Tab-separated table of C-alpha atoms (C1' of nucleotides) in Angstrom:
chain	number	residue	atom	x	y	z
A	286	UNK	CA	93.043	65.007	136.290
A	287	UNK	CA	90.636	64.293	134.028
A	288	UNK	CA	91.115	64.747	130.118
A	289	UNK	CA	88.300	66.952	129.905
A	290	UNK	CA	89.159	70.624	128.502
A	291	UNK	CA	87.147	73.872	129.409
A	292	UNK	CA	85.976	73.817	125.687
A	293	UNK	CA	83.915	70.548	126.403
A	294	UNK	CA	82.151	71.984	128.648
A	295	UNK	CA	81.740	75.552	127.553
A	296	UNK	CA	81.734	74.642	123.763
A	297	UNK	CA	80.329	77.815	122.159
A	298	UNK	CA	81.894	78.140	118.264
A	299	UNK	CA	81.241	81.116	116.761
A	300	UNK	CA	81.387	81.394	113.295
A	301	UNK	CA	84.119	83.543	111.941
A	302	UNK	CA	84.927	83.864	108.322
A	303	UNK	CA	82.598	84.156	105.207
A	304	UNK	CA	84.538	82.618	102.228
A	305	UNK	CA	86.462	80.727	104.308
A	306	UNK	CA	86.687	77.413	101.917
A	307	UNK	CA	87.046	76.927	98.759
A	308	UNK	CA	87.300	74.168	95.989
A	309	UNK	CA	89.847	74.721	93.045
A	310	UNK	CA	89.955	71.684	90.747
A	311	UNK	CA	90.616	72.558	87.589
A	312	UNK	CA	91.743	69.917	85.182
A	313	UNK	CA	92.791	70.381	81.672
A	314	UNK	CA	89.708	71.325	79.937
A	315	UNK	CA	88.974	73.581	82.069
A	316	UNK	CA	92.216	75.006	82.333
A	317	UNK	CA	92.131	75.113	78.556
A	318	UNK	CA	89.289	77.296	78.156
A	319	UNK	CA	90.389	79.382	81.246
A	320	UNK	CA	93.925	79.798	79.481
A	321	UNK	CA	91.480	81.204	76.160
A	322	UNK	CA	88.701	83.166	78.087
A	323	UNK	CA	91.006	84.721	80.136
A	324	UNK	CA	94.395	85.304	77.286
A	325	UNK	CA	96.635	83.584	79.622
A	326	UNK	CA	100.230	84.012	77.526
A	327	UNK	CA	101.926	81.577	80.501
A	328	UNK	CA	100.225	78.921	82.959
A	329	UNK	CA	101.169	74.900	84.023
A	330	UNK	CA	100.504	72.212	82.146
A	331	UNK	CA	98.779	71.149	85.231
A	332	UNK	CA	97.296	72.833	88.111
A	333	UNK	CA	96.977	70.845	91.630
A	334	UNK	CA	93.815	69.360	92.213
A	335	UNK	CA	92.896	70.988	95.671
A	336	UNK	CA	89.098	70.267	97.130
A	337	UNK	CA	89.254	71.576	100.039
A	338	UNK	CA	91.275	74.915	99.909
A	339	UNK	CA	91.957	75.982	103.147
A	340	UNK	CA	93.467	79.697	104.643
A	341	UNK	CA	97.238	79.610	104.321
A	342	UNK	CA	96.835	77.214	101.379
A	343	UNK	CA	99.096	77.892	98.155
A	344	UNK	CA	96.762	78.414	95.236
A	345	UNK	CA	96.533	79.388	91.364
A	346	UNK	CA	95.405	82.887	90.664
A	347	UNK	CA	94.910	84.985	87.235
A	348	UNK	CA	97.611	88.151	87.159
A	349	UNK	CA	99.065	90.679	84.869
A	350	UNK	CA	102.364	92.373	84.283
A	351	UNK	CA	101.960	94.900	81.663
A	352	UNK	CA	100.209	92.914	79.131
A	353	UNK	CA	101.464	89.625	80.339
A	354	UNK	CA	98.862	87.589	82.262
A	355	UNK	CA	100.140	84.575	83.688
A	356	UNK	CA	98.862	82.047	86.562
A	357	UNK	CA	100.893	82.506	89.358
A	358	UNK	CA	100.972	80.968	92.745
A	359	UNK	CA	99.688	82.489	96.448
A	360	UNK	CA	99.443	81.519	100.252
A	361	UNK	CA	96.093	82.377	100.334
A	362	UNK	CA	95.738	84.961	103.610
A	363	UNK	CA	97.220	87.904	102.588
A	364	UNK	CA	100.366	89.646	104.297
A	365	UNK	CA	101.581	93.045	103.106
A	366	UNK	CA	104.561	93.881	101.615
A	367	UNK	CA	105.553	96.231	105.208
A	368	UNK	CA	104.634	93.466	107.621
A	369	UNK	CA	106.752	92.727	110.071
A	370	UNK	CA	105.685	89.220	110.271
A	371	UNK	CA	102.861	87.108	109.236
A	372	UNK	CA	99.571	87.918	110.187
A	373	UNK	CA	98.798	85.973	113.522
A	374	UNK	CA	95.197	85.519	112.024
A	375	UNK	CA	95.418	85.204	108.123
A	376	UNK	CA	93.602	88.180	106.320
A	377	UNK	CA	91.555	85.748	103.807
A	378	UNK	CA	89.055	88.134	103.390
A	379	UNK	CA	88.849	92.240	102.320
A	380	UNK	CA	85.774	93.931	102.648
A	381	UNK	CA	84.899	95.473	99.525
A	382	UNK	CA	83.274	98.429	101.041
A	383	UNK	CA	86.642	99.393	103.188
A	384	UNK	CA	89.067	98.432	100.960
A	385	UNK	CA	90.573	101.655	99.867
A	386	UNK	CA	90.553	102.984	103.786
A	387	UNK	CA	92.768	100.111	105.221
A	388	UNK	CA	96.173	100.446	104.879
A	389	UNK	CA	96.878	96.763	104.756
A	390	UNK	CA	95.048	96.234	101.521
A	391	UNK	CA	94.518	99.863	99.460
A	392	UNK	CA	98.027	99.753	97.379
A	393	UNK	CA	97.251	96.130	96.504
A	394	UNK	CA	93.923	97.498	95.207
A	395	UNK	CA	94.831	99.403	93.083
A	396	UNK	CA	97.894	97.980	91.490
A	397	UNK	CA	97.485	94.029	92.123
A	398	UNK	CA	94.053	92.864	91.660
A	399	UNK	CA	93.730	89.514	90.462
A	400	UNK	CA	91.320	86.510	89.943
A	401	UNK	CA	91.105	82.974	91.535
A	402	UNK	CA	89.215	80.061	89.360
A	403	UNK	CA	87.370	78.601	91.742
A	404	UNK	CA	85.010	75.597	91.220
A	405	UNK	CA	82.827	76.881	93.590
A	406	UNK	CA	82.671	78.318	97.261
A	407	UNK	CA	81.777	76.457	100.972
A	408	UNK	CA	79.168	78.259	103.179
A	409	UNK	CA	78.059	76.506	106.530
A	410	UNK	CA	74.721	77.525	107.556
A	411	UNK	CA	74.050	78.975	110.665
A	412	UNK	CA	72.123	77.055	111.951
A	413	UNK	CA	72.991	73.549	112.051
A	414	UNK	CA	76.538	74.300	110.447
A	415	UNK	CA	75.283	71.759	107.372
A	416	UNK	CA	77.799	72.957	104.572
A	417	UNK	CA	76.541	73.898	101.347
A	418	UNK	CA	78.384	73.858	98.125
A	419	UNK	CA	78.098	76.981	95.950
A	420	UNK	CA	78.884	77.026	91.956
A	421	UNK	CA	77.966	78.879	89.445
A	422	UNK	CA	74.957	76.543	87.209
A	423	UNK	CA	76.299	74.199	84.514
A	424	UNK	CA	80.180	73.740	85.499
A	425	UNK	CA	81.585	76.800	84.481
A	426	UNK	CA	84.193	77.469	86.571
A	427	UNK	CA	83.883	81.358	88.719
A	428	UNK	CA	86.694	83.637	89.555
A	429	UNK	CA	86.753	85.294	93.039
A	430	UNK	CA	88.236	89.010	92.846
A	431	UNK	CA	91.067	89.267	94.704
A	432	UNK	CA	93.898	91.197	96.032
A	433	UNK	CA	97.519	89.928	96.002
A	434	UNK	CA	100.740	91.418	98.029
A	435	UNK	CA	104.908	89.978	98.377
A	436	UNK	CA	106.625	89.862	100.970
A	437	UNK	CA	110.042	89.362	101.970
A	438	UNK	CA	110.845	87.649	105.927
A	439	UNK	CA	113.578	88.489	107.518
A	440	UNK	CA	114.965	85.431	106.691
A	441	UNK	CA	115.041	86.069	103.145
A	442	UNK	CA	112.183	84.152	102.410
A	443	UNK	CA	109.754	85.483	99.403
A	444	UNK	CA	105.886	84.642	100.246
A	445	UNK	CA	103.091	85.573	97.404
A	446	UNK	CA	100.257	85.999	98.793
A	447	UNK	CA	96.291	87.270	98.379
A	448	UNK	CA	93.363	88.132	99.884
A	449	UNK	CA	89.608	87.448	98.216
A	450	UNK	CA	87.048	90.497	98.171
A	451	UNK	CA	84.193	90.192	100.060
A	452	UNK	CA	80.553	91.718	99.742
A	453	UNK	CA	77.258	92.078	100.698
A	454	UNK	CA	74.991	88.420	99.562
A	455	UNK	CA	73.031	88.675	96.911
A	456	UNK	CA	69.399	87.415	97.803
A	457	UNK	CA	70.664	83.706	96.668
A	458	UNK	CA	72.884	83.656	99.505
A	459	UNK	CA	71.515	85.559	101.824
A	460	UNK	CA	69.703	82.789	103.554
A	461	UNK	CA	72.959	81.150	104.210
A	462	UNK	CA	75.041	84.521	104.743
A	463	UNK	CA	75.314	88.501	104.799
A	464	UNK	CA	78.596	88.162	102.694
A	465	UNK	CA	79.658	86.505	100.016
A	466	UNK	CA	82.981	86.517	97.387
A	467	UNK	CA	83.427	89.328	94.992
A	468	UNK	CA	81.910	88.310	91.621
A	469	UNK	CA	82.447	90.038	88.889
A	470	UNK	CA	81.369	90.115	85.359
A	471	UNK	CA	83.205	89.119	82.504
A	472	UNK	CA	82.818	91.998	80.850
A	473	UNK	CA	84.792	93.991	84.107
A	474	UNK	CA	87.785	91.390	84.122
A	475	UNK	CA	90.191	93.132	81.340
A	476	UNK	CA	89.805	96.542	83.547
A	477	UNK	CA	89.917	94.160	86.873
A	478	UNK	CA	93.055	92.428	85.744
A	479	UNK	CA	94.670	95.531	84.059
A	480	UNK	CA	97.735	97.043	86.251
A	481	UNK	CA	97.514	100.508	84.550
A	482	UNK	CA	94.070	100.685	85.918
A	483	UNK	CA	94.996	102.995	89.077
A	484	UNK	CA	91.846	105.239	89.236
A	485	UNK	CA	90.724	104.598	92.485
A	486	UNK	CA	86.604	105.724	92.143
A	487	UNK	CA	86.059	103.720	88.447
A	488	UNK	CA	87.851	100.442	90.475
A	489	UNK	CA	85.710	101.249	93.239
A	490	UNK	CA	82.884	101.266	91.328
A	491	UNK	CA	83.541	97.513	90.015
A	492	UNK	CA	82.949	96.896	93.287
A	493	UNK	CA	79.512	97.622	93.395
A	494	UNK	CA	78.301	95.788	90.240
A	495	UNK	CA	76.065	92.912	91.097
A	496	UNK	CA	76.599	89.863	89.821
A	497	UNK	CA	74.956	88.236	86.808
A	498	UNK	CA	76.836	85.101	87.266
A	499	UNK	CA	73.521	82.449	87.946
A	500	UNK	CA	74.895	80.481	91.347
A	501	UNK	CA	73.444	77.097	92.546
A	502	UNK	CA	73.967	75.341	95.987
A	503	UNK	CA	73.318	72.468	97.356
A	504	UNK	CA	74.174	70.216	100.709
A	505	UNK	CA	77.558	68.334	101.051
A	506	UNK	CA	79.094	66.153	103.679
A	507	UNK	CA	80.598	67.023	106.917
A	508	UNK	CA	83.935	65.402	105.595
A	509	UNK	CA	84.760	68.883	104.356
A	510	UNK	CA	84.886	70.612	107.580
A	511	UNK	CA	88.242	69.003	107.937
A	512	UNK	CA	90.518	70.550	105.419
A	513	UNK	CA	92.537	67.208	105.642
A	514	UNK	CA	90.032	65.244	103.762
A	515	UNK	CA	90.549	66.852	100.236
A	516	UNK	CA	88.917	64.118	97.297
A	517	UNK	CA	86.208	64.889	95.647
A	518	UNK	CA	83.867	63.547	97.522
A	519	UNK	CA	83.600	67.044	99.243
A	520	UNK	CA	81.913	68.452	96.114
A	521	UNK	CA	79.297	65.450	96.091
A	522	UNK	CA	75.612	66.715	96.724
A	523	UNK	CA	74.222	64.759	99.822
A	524	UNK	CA	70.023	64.223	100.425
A	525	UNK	CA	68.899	67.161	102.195
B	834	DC	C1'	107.477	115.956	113.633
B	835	DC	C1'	107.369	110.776	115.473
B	836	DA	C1'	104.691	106.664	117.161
B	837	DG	C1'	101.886	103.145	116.236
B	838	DA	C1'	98.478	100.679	113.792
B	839	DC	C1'	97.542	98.352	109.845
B	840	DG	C1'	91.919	92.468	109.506
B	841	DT	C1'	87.424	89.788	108.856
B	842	DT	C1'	83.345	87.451	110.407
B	843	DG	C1'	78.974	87.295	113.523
B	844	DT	C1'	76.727	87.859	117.899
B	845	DT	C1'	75.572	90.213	122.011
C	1136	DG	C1'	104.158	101.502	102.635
C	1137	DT	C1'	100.523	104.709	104.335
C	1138	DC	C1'	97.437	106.643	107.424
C	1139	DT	C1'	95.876	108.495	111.972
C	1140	DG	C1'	96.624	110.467	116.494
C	1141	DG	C1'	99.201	113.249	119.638
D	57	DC	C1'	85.912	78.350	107.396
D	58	DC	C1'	86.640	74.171	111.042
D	59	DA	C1'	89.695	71.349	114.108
D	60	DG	C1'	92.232	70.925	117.941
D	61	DA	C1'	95.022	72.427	121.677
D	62	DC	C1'	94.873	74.729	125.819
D	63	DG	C1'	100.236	73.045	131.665
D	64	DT	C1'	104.157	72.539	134.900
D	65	DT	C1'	107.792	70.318	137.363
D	66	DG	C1'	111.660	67.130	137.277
D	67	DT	C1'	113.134	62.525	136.408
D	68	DT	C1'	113.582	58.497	133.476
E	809	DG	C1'	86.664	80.925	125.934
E	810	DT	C1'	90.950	81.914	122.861
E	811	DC	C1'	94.554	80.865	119.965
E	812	DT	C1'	96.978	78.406	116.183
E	813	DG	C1'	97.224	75.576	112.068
E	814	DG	C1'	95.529	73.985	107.605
DNA sequence: CCAGACGTTGTT
DNA sequence: GTCTGG
DNA sequence: CCAGACGTTGTT
DNA sequence: GTCTGG
């Protein structure tokens, strides 16, 4: 029998999921000035240094209680609080423009909406599958809108957990992708972030704001394709 | 009322 | 949990 | 998102 | 191709 699989031969990979990677690096300066911008009361000293954040990855996230925001910690794919078991395919993204019609993710909406400090996003074009790192210019770090959800197993275990927003691309992207990650402006993030915030029209609004945040992108290596290989040479630019 | 689903992406 | 379909 | 597996029987 | 795992 020889070791060669159906896929060899048939080999057809479609492309699936639009923010699908991720980088979230953020060392103390930068977690510093997120803990100020953002009037973090409670957060780590330290935040794992992940370059390569893949689906079902635990990662740092912006969220309020009252008027406590803290940093707290989510498998990222979200699973809601009703599920009878994990999602077979992890939900890592929620459609902005359906997000108050699906079940799954409208309660989350509009009482657990949070942000994820992200260095920057992975997007592999289309065409030749070349990734492409996308940041926002200088180094300030972004922060995808998000969703977030608990959930209890049947075996008593307690999994956090949240989805990132998705949206139309903005003509920067768009030559890469029809979607991108919910960006919002700074100005939205104490409404974004605040729980009392239930209306479900002036959230859905914030949806539809476009994004002044400036973005760059640029060509990385092929290393990151394999979430295993997480150093930071998967943020370095390669020659195009 | 109960049963059953509950998601995204892109391409054809 | 919440919504749709029968 | 990409990577990687993808099967069965019974015997050692 | 389809499914699971990270």
């Amino acid at each position: 029998m020889p070791k060669k699989w159906l896929s060899e031969i048939l080999s057809i990979n479609k492309e699936k999921w639009m923010c699908g990677r991720f980088a979230q690096v953020i060392k103390y300066q930068d977690l510093k000035k997120m803990t100020e911008e953002l009037k973090i009361k409670e957060s780590s000293e330290q935040l794992e240094l992940n370059y390569n954040v893949a689906p079902t990855n635990i990662v740092a996230a912006v969220v309020a209680k009252d008027d406590w925001r803290y940093m707290g910690f989510f498998r990222w794919g979200l699973i809601p609080s009703w599920s009878k078991k994990i999602p077979e395919q992890a939900l890592i993204n929620v459609r902005s423009e359906s997000i108050l019609e699906k079940p799954s993710f409208k309660t989350s909406f509009l009482r657990r909406r949070c942000l994820i400090p992200a260095n920057g996003f992975y997007e592999w074009r289309k065409t030749d599958k070349q990734p492409f790192f996308i940041k926002a210019k200088g180094d300030n770090l972004l922060y995808l809108a998000g969703i977030y959800d608990a959930w209890y197993g049947p075996d008593g275990s307690y999994i956090p957990s949240l989805g990132i927003i998705t949206t139309s691309a903005n003509d920067f992207i768009q030559p890469l992708h029809e979607r991108m990650p919910l960006l919002l402006n700074p100005s939205l993030y104490d409404t974004w972030l605040n729980p009392a915030a239930q209306n479900p029209q002036e959230l859905q609004l914030l949806l539809t704001v476009p994004s002044e945040i400036e973005l760059e992108m640029y060509p990385v290596s092929r290393r990151v394709n394999k979430p295993e290989n997480n150093d930071a040479d998967c943020l370095k630019p390669i020659a195009h």
